[in-house]
Amino acid sequence: MAPGILDPVMLEQYRQDGFLLMPPGFLPAETLAEIIGAVPGLLEVDSPARVMERDGVTPRSVYGIHQQDGVFADLMRHPALLGAVQQILHNDVYVHQSKVNIKAAFAGDQWDWHQDYIYWLQDDGITRPDLVNVAIFLDDVNEFNGPLTFIPGSHRDGVLTATGRDGMPLGYEDAPQWVATLTADEKFQVSDDVIASMAQRNGMVSPKGPTGCVLFFDPNLLHASTRNMSPGRRAMVILVYNAVDNVPHDVTDPRPQFLAEPDPRALTPLAPNVATRR
Amino acid sequence: MAPGILDPVMLEQYRQDGFLLMPPGFLPAETLAEIIGAVPGLLEVDSPARVMERDGVTPRSVYGIHQQDGVFADLMRHPALLGAVQQILHNDVYVHQSKVNIKAAFAGDQWDWHQDYIYWLQDDGITRPDLVNVAIFLDDVNEFNGPLTFIPGSHRDGVLTATGRDGMPLGYEDAPQWVATLTADEKFQVSDDVIASMAQRNGMVSPKGPTGCVLFFDPNLLHASTRNMSPGRRAMVILVYNAVDNVPHDVTDPRPQFLAEPDPRALTPLAPNVATRR
């Protein structure tokens, strides 16, 4: 395991709140520049791993980026990320899912309130929530461009819903079933009453900050985001790390590889000279 | 005319920015309580003046409230509001349009970037932008419940579009034509390029504050708001004052009275004892 980078106060904050925002500098500037530079290329590839906004022309997300581009395969092994995630999960880890969420200027749509873990449980057969989301800000995040909004501490109540909503979301009726999990309409909805009581008890918070911030958050943390009403993009790379002893069980209808990594071998940190160069 | 309540600095700020936020206390607490108490009754009335969200069950807005309920007929004559608007417009005034926008918890939808005045010009034949929006916060306004967002100073460039978009917005295909102006899809769209260049030059701002704040804004100020993702309502009463020498010209297809007040007589302030009681 790589040396830990988070101090005990940070780790305790992550446990209590379900998230932790690290300022720019957590990753080297060169690494960040390389990631940002790789995004336009990802968006150009017309593949099932690319999901569009309802307008049909604006890329919303690209999945499986660590499988497509060496820049992201290296990124997931960066000692800073890998070390922090290992500290949080007390285990060796691999990346179960990776994506870039674009949230384009004016066009980037909202995401309704949801928890992530239920998808990985129901769709991928991952039976414990021993995963960590790592979101890397590729643009400044402000109140106008649809920041991720959390209900702090909501992860501590576990899975808040276990029943699915049938049918495909509006505009995606002809798409394969798994597309339903990738659009603005969330399949596993938490009831408004539950969200309201949690938000009234714990409040809401939208972590904001400049390009290069790294945001860790729990897979059971309730989160949402509004539309991007600003004239600037709000892109994030999100790496979903899973503990190596929490591998998916067999499911009857497995999702494509770009949504659920089939190789659960423990990641090793990049060699220091590569990590520095990157 | 009622005595002015805005000082020269406030008036200059309104001219420069196109808006002015006054803290709670601008209206007496009793007046505010009375307005808030009158809203549920307005929402119950099934009439063409009530517009629903796309879900068909959640009230989005009720129009013509000063024509429906004496509480709002008194409100528009309150010396604090009337005095401030007369200062801004240097004229006697009346209320051309009034409404309560509900922005219900979880359900209140976004409003795209738009200017208001083009509607009053094109649909109602009001040939000068000598109007003032007065928004009274009936709930606390925060970053999570879809605050009005402005591009400061954007009013100084006048009308930024003069061409309409044909067709009815999605979900309202069978509704009368004027409904198109009342929904989340704006009829007179300003191009993204214009909005982007203005926002990059002047920034964006979302005036926030507790219940009872009063927000004055120019009818040509570019504004938008996101969905309300919070568990609490974000309701506002909006009174649109017009100068008495700026009355509507004849239009071929006049809008209903609840959208365009036919009586342009100058308002007189409520007697002080009534204003205090209210």
XYZ file of C-alpha atoms in Angstrom:
556
model
C 0.000 0.000 0.000
C 1.174 3.539 -0.746
C 1.996 5.874 2.115
C -1.053 7.623 3.535
C -1.623 11.247 2.660
C -4.697 11.997 4.774
C -4.240 12.947 8.432
C -6.504 11.620 11.216
C -8.625 14.779 11.281
C -9.339 14.463 7.560
C -10.188 10.802 7.898
C -12.545 11.512 10.778
C -14.197 14.293 8.755
C -14.725 11.851 5.894
C -16.340 9.345 8.267
C -18.612 11.957 9.845
C -19.635 13.980 6.788
C -19.210 11.368 4.082
C -16.991 13.627 2.008
C -13.677 15.448 2.050
C -12.547 18.278 -0.244
C -8.819 18.621 -0.839
C -7.471 21.833 -2.377
C -5.520 22.139 -5.639
C -2.053 20.694 -5.333
C -3.281 17.288 -4.197
C -2.284 16.151 -7.664
C 0.743 17.639 -9.475
C -0.046 20.407 -11.938
C 1.390 18.322 -14.782
C -0.958 15.430 -14.019
C -3.907 17.770 -13.960
C -2.910 19.374 -17.250
C -2.556 15.964 -18.841
C -6.037 14.869 -17.708
C -7.619 18.075 -18.909
C -5.852 17.724 -22.224
C -7.152 14.167 -22.697
C -10.840 15.020 -22.277
C -11.634 16.444 -25.746
C -10.355 13.252 -27.339
C -12.629 11.131 -25.164
C -15.662 13.187 -26.129
C -15.055 12.721 -29.837
C -15.389 8.940 -29.782
C -18.905 7.839 -30.735
C -19.345 4.697 -28.629
C -21.871 3.187 -26.199
C -19.636 4.460 -23.388
C -20.509 8.023 -24.358
C -23.871 9.271 -23.056
C -25.463 12.408 -24.454
C -27.699 15.017 -22.859
C -31.390 14.958 -23.811
C -30.590 17.333 -26.674
C -28.812 14.412 -28.355
C -25.758 16.458 -29.323
C -24.024 17.483 -26.093
C -21.854 14.842 -24.418
C -22.946 14.287 -20.810
C -20.549 11.543 -19.700
C -17.956 9.128 -21.002
C -17.479 5.889 -19.042
C -14.599 3.461 -18.737
C -11.985 6.142 -19.319
C -9.296 4.172 -17.476
C -9.822 1.423 -20.062
C -9.639 3.815 -23.022
C -6.698 6.085 -22.316
C -3.396 5.508 -20.555
C -3.547 8.927 -18.967
C -6.440 7.754 -16.800
C -4.958 4.294 -16.267
C -1.962 6.091 -14.795
C -4.144 8.558 -12.904
C -5.949 5.825 -10.962
C -2.546 4.547 -9.813
C -1.295 7.939 -8.720
C 0.122 7.530 -5.195
C -1.822 10.488 -3.826
C -5.196 9.079 -4.901
C -4.381 5.441 -4.296
C -2.851 6.161 -0.892
C -5.808 8.219 0.294
C -8.359 5.652 -0.851
C -6.426 2.827 0.787
C -6.427 4.793 4.029
C -10.212 5.257 3.822
C -10.969 1.632 2.936
C -8.148 0.011 4.960
C -7.541 -2.241 2.025
C -6.031 -2.695 -1.379
C -8.252 -1.345 -4.118
C -9.022 -1.270 -7.815
C -11.226 1.012 -9.940
C -14.670 -0.477 -10.499
C -15.905 2.420 -12.635
C -14.480 5.606 -14.097
C -16.064 8.464 -15.979
C -15.833 12.051 -16.953
C -18.991 14.083 -16.336
C -18.987 17.127 -18.577
C -21.860 19.352 -17.378
C -21.560 21.546 -20.464
C -22.145 25.297 -20.400
C -25.905 26.057 -20.442
C -26.704 22.462 -21.490
C -25.473 20.285 -18.609
C -28.612 18.855 -17.023
C -29.443 18.223 -13.393
C -28.935 14.981 -11.514
C -31.745 14.172 -9.095
C -31.078 13.213 -5.472
C -29.642 9.714 -5.311
C -27.132 7.410 -3.695
C -24.567 5.688 -5.909
C -24.076 2.439 -4.071
C -27.507 0.938 -4.802
C -26.532 0.764 -8.506
C -23.350 -1.081 -7.752
C -25.250 -3.399 -5.439
C -28.256 -4.139 -7.646
C -26.699 -3.925 -11.080
C -23.186 -5.175 -10.402
C -23.575 -7.431 -7.337
C -21.177 -5.572 -5.056
C -22.452 -6.542 -1.631
C -20.717 -4.056 0.690
C -20.484 -0.270 0.303
C -16.693 -0.357 0.626
C -16.154 2.004 -2.279
C -14.948 5.572 -2.568
C -15.795 8.161 -5.209
C -12.881 10.402 -6.123
C -13.924 13.465 -8.124
C -11.228 15.621 -9.699
C -12.330 19.130 -10.654
C -11.310 19.883 -14.257
C -12.926 23.336 -14.046
C -13.611 25.758 -11.237
C -16.786 24.737 -9.425
C -19.054 27.562 -8.346
C -22.672 28.123 -7.362
C -23.733 28.727 -10.954
C -22.371 25.704 -12.799
C -24.234 22.901 -11.055
C -21.966 21.908 -8.176
C -22.365 18.512 -6.533
C -24.618 19.032 -3.511
C -24.482 16.700 -0.532
C -26.514 16.035 2.583
C -23.640 15.595 5.037
C -23.795 12.440 7.124
C -26.554 10.880 5.024
C -24.250 7.970 4.191
C -24.417 6.784 7.794
C -27.962 5.475 7.328
C -26.920 3.093 4.572
C -29.083 2.306 1.573
C -32.194 4.470 1.729
C -34.105 2.662 -0.976
C -33.979 -0.813 -2.372
C -36.794 -0.780 -4.891
C -36.354 0.174 -8.529
C -38.591 2.310 -10.683
C -39.709 0.544 -13.841
C -39.535 1.948 -17.341
C -37.006 3.944 -19.235
C -36.592 7.661 -18.692
C -38.111 10.150 -21.087
C -36.137 10.481 -24.288
C -34.310 7.178 -23.883
C -37.191 4.749 -24.534
C -35.307 2.873 -27.259
C -32.007 2.651 -25.443
C -30.611 -0.494 -23.823
C -31.768 -1.004 -20.243
C -28.494 0.035 -18.638
C -28.708 3.486 -20.160
C -31.431 4.163 -17.605
C -28.791 4.318 -14.922
C -26.756 6.924 -16.747
C -29.269 9.667 -17.351
C -30.801 12.511 -15.444
C -33.707 10.377 -14.258
C -32.530 8.247 -11.435
C -33.720 4.642 -11.383
C -33.429 4.035 -7.669
C -35.280 6.970 -6.223
C -35.143 7.886 -2.568
C -38.469 9.271 -1.355
C -38.825 13.022 -0.978
C -39.808 12.548 2.660
C -36.551 10.808 3.470
C -34.495 13.446 1.654
C -36.427 16.252 3.349
C -35.992 14.889 6.850
C -32.277 14.302 6.280
C -31.738 17.751 4.789
C -33.665 19.400 7.599
C -31.554 17.551 10.146
C -28.133 17.819 8.517
C -28.424 20.682 6.020
C -26.954 20.671 2.531
C -23.546 21.652 1.249
C -22.029 22.192 -2.195
C -18.251 21.850 -2.045
C -16.803 24.474 -4.377
C -13.311 25.328 -5.402
C -10.867 25.863 -8.228
C -9.700 23.454 -10.886
C -7.562 20.750 -9.339
C -9.569 20.204 -6.163
C -10.076 16.539 -5.322
C -13.351 15.551 -3.675
C -13.682 12.181 -1.938
C -17.204 11.001 -1.150
C -18.971 7.964 0.206
C -21.070 5.816 -2.188
C -24.081 6.108 0.132
C -23.916 9.895 0.463
C -27.123 11.479 -0.850
C -26.232 13.885 -3.627
C -27.716 15.873 -6.480
C -26.794 18.733 -8.741
C -28.706 21.356 -10.665
C -28.336 22.285 -14.268
C -25.288 24.267 -15.309
C -26.730 27.727 -16.020
C -23.320 29.303 -16.530
C -21.420 29.987 -19.743
C -18.560 27.715 -18.631
C -18.160 23.931 -18.501
C -18.093 22.079 -15.164
C -16.259 18.851 -15.948
C -15.087 16.265 -13.414
C -13.266 12.992 -13.664
C -14.740 10.475 -11.215
C -12.893 7.333 -10.220
C -14.832 4.779 -8.184
C -12.466 2.666 -6.161
C -13.569 -0.623 -4.641
C -11.867 -2.815 -2.026
C -10.292 -5.933 -3.507
C -12.197 -8.166 -1.060
C -15.516 -6.662 -2.210
C -15.542 -7.942 -5.784
C -18.811 -8.175 -7.740
C -20.862 -11.350 -7.472
C -22.405 -12.874 -10.554
C -25.482 -11.037 -11.774
C -27.933 -12.339 -14.353
C -27.595 -9.378 -16.689
C -24.100 -7.943 -16.278
C -23.455 -4.403 -17.361
C -20.885 -3.607 -20.044
C -17.263 -3.544 -19.023
C -17.079 0.242 -19.309
C -19.563 0.412 -16.416
C -18.206 -2.437 -14.305
C -14.518 -3.290 -14.434
C -14.036 -7.071 -14.749
C -10.446 -7.082 -13.456
C -10.377 -6.637 -9.660
C -6.626 -6.961 -9.155
C -5.112 -4.591 -6.590
C -3.641 -1.466 -8.108
C -0.028 -0.647 -7.422
C 1.199 2.917 -7.228
C 2.976 4.429 -10.192
C 6.713 4.579 -9.795
C 7.664 7.928 -8.201
C 9.393 9.246 -11.334
C 6.307 8.493 -13.431
C 4.013 9.894 -10.754
C 6.046 13.091 -10.781
C 6.156 13.315 -14.534
C 2.444 12.688 -14.729
C -46.265 60.597 -4.985
C -45.265 58.906 -1.728
C -42.098 60.000 0.056
C -38.990 58.280 -1.278
C -37.416 55.526 0.761
C -34.315 54.813 -1.322
C -31.200 56.924 -0.822
C -29.051 58.172 -3.724
C -26.494 55.384 -3.291
C -29.207 52.736 -3.572
C -30.687 54.414 -6.615
C -27.289 54.578 -8.290
C -26.697 50.917 -7.482
C -30.018 50.045 -9.123
C -29.030 51.997 -12.237
C -25.607 50.390 -12.467
C -26.431 46.789 -11.560
C -30.071 46.649 -12.598
C -31.163 45.344 -9.206
C -31.295 46.273 -5.541
C -31.847 43.925 -2.584
C -33.427 45.422 0.520
C -33.272 43.494 3.805
C -36.251 42.297 5.861
C -38.053 45.185 7.529
C -38.639 47.007 4.250
C -42.254 45.920 4.690
C -43.842 45.644 8.142
C -43.891 42.154 9.636
C -47.703 42.226 9.731
C -47.867 42.930 6.004
C -45.498 40.094 5.277
C -47.444 37.680 7.475
C -50.661 38.635 5.728
C -49.182 38.022 2.256
C -47.746 34.680 3.274
C -51.075 33.695 4.782
C -52.928 34.546 1.576
C -50.849 32.324 -0.719
C -52.386 28.895 0.032
C -55.827 30.253 -0.856
C -54.546 31.509 -4.223
C -53.066 28.120 -5.065
C -56.355 26.305 -4.462
C -58.271 28.124 -7.164
C -58.355 26.141 -10.401
C -58.349 28.902 -13.016
C -56.478 29.856 -16.188
C -54.441 32.254 -14.023
C -52.879 29.282 -12.266
C -50.006 27.600 -14.150
C -48.769 24.174 -13.144
C -45.321 22.603 -13.343
C -44.761 19.972 -16.036
C -45.898 17.314 -13.572
C -49.415 18.747 -13.904
C -50.092 18.749 -10.172
C -47.702 21.241 -8.593
C -48.668 24.932 -8.866
C -45.870 26.926 -10.495
C -47.405 30.420 -10.587
C -50.639 32.268 -10.028
C -51.123 35.503 -12.005
C -53.271 38.566 -11.442
C -53.133 38.246 -7.673
C -53.790 41.961 -7.138
C -57.077 41.432 -9.004
C -58.044 38.380 -6.957
C -57.284 39.254 -3.352
C -57.461 42.555 -1.443
C -54.304 41.687 0.449
C -52.301 42.099 -2.767
C -54.349 45.079 -3.942
C -53.303 46.758 -0.707
C -49.733 45.477 -0.990
C -49.155 47.154 -4.349
C -50.201 50.472 -2.759
C -47.932 50.091 0.253
C -46.010 53.374 0.617
C -42.654 51.622 0.908
C -43.048 49.787 -2.413
C -44.891 52.542 -4.229
C -42.469 55.205 -3.014
C -39.393 53.258 -4.059
C -40.775 52.460 -7.509
C -41.810 56.073 -8.086
C -38.262 57.118 -7.214
C -36.827 54.654 -9.718
C -39.225 55.565 -12.542
C -39.595 59.279 -11.718
C -43.278 58.903 -12.361
C -46.641 57.793 -11.096
C -47.162 54.078 -11.568
C -49.634 51.211 -11.640
C -49.180 47.431 -11.563
C -49.214 45.947 -15.059
C -48.795 42.346 -13.859
C -48.636 40.528 -10.532
C -47.891 36.933 -9.644
C -46.716 34.546 -7.032
C -44.019 32.126 -8.186
C -44.012 29.076 -5.932
C -40.852 27.089 -6.813
C -42.071 24.127 -4.793
C -39.734 21.887 -2.805
C -38.009 19.379 -5.137
C -40.525 20.142 -7.941
C -40.008 23.824 -8.772
C -38.477 23.861 -12.241
C -35.804 26.066 -13.718
C -36.358 29.256 -15.688
C -33.998 29.698 -18.616
C -32.042 32.898 -19.170
C -34.366 35.644 -20.367
C -35.313 39.276 -20.168
C -38.848 40.180 -19.091
C -39.444 43.340 -21.049
C -39.597 41.754 -24.512
C -42.820 39.988 -23.433
C -44.405 43.219 -22.323
C -43.268 44.874 -25.531
C -44.275 42.167 -28.009
C -47.306 40.692 -26.281
C -48.727 43.745 -24.528
C -47.542 46.685 -26.663
C -45.630 48.524 -23.920
C -43.152 50.538 -25.932
C -40.638 51.680 -23.295
C -38.894 49.569 -20.620
C -40.045 51.932 -17.863
C -41.132 49.121 -15.577
C -39.790 47.736 -12.324
C -40.038 44.198 -10.957
C -40.527 44.053 -7.213
C -39.969 40.571 -5.766
C -40.904 39.930 -2.147
C -39.290 36.852 -0.589
C -41.945 34.695 1.104
C -39.299 32.136 2.092
C -35.603 32.299 2.805
C -33.678 32.266 -0.477
C -30.496 30.216 -0.484
C -28.159 28.550 -2.961
C -30.154 25.308 -2.948
C -33.697 26.453 -3.646
C -33.285 28.022 -7.065
C -32.474 31.667 -6.366
C -32.967 34.278 -9.059
C -29.617 34.720 -10.782
C -28.713 37.947 -12.558
C -26.026 39.178 -14.900
C -25.425 42.581 -13.320
C -25.562 45.492 -15.719
C -27.020 43.418 -18.571
C -30.079 45.708 -18.610
C -27.973 48.557 -19.926
C -27.786 46.968 -23.393
C -31.554 47.023 -23.790
C -33.491 44.303 -25.579
C -31.068 41.545 -26.560
C -33.439 39.681 -28.844
C -36.463 40.707 -30.806
C -37.390 37.519 -32.601
C -39.760 34.928 -31.240
C -39.417 31.162 -31.301
C -42.398 29.470 -32.921
C -44.320 26.575 -31.465
C -45.495 25.699 -28.010
C -43.160 24.323 -25.364
C -43.012 20.621 -24.654
C -45.949 19.418 -22.573
C -48.150 22.412 -23.346
C -48.957 21.687 -27.016
C -52.714 21.955 -26.486
C -52.656 25.061 -24.338
C -53.667 28.540 -25.493
C -50.855 30.502 -27.107
C -50.238 32.799 -24.152
C -49.361 29.857 -21.919
C -46.110 29.680 -23.858
C -44.944 32.796 -22.087
C -45.574 31.336 -18.634
C -43.605 28.122 -18.699
C -40.055 27.021 -18.223
C -39.307 27.275 -21.928
C -38.779 30.881 -22.762
C -40.312 32.143 -25.987
C -37.934 35.014 -26.625
C -34.566 33.385 -26.281
C -31.363 35.337 -26.034
C -28.499 33.556 -27.787
C -26.021 31.635 -25.665
C -23.195 33.683 -27.163
C -24.702 36.924 -25.938
C -25.321 35.511 -22.461
C -21.815 34.066 -22.311
C -20.090 37.279 -23.292
C -22.156 39.276 -20.811
C -21.542 36.801 -17.993
C -17.844 36.695 -18.727
C -17.693 40.483 -18.642
C -19.979 41.176 -15.682
C -20.175 37.897 -13.755
C -23.335 36.474 -12.218
C -24.955 37.030 -8.874
C -27.789 35.350 -6.963
C -29.192 37.726 -4.348
C -30.026 35.637 -1.283
C -31.545 36.461 2.040
C -34.232 35.709 4.562
C -37.991 35.893 4.196
C -39.084 39.504 3.901
C -36.291 40.729 1.640
C -37.504 42.913 -1.215
C -35.656 42.683 -4.527
C -36.096 45.378 -7.175
C -34.918 44.559 -10.688
C -34.954 46.048 -14.140
C -37.192 44.473 -16.816
C -34.224 44.148 -19.182
C -31.938 42.467 -16.653
C -30.913 39.006 -17.889
C -31.989 36.447 -15.322
C -32.501 32.725 -14.804
C -32.959 30.290 -11.975
C -32.262 26.610 -11.483
C -34.595 23.988 -10.161
C -35.364 23.963 -6.457
C -33.467 20.911 -5.224
C -34.180 21.641 -1.574
C -36.898 20.257 0.701
C -38.339 23.748 1.235
C -40.485 26.026 -0.926
C -39.005 29.199 -2.481
C -42.050 31.404 -3.082
C -41.982 35.042 -4.183
C -44.626 37.613 -4.900
C -43.662 39.692 -7.931
C -45.303 43.010 -8.703
C -44.506 44.580 -12.067
C -44.975 48.315 -11.889
C -45.277 50.402 -15.038
C -45.116 54.181 -15.486
C -48.526 55.744 -16.148
C -47.243 57.426 -19.320
C -46.098 54.073 -20.713
C -49.494 52.411 -21.122
C -49.931 49.456 -23.501
C -50.767 50.152 -27.141
C -53.387 48.104 -28.920
C -52.196 44.647 -29.886
C -53.998 42.296 -32.245
C -54.240 39.432 -29.788
C -54.363 40.903 -26.271
C -53.441 38.680 -23.378
C -55.929 37.973 -20.605
C -56.428 40.611 -17.953
C -54.604 38.541 -15.336
C -51.450 38.939 -17.448
C -51.921 42.542 -18.536
C -53.799 44.935 -16.256
C -56.280 46.990 -18.317
C -56.597 49.828 -15.778
C -53.514 52.070 -15.914
C -54.636 54.659 -13.356
C -51.925 55.918 -10.983
C -51.866 54.110 -7.669
C -52.174 56.141 -4.505
C -50.477 55.056 -1.303
C -52.499 53.338 1.361
C -53.470 55.631 4.220
C -50.747 55.457 6.890
C -52.998 53.700 9.417
C -53.897 51.012 6.868
C -50.294 50.731 5.737
C -49.273 50.186 9.327
C -52.033 47.703 9.983
C -51.154 45.835 6.827
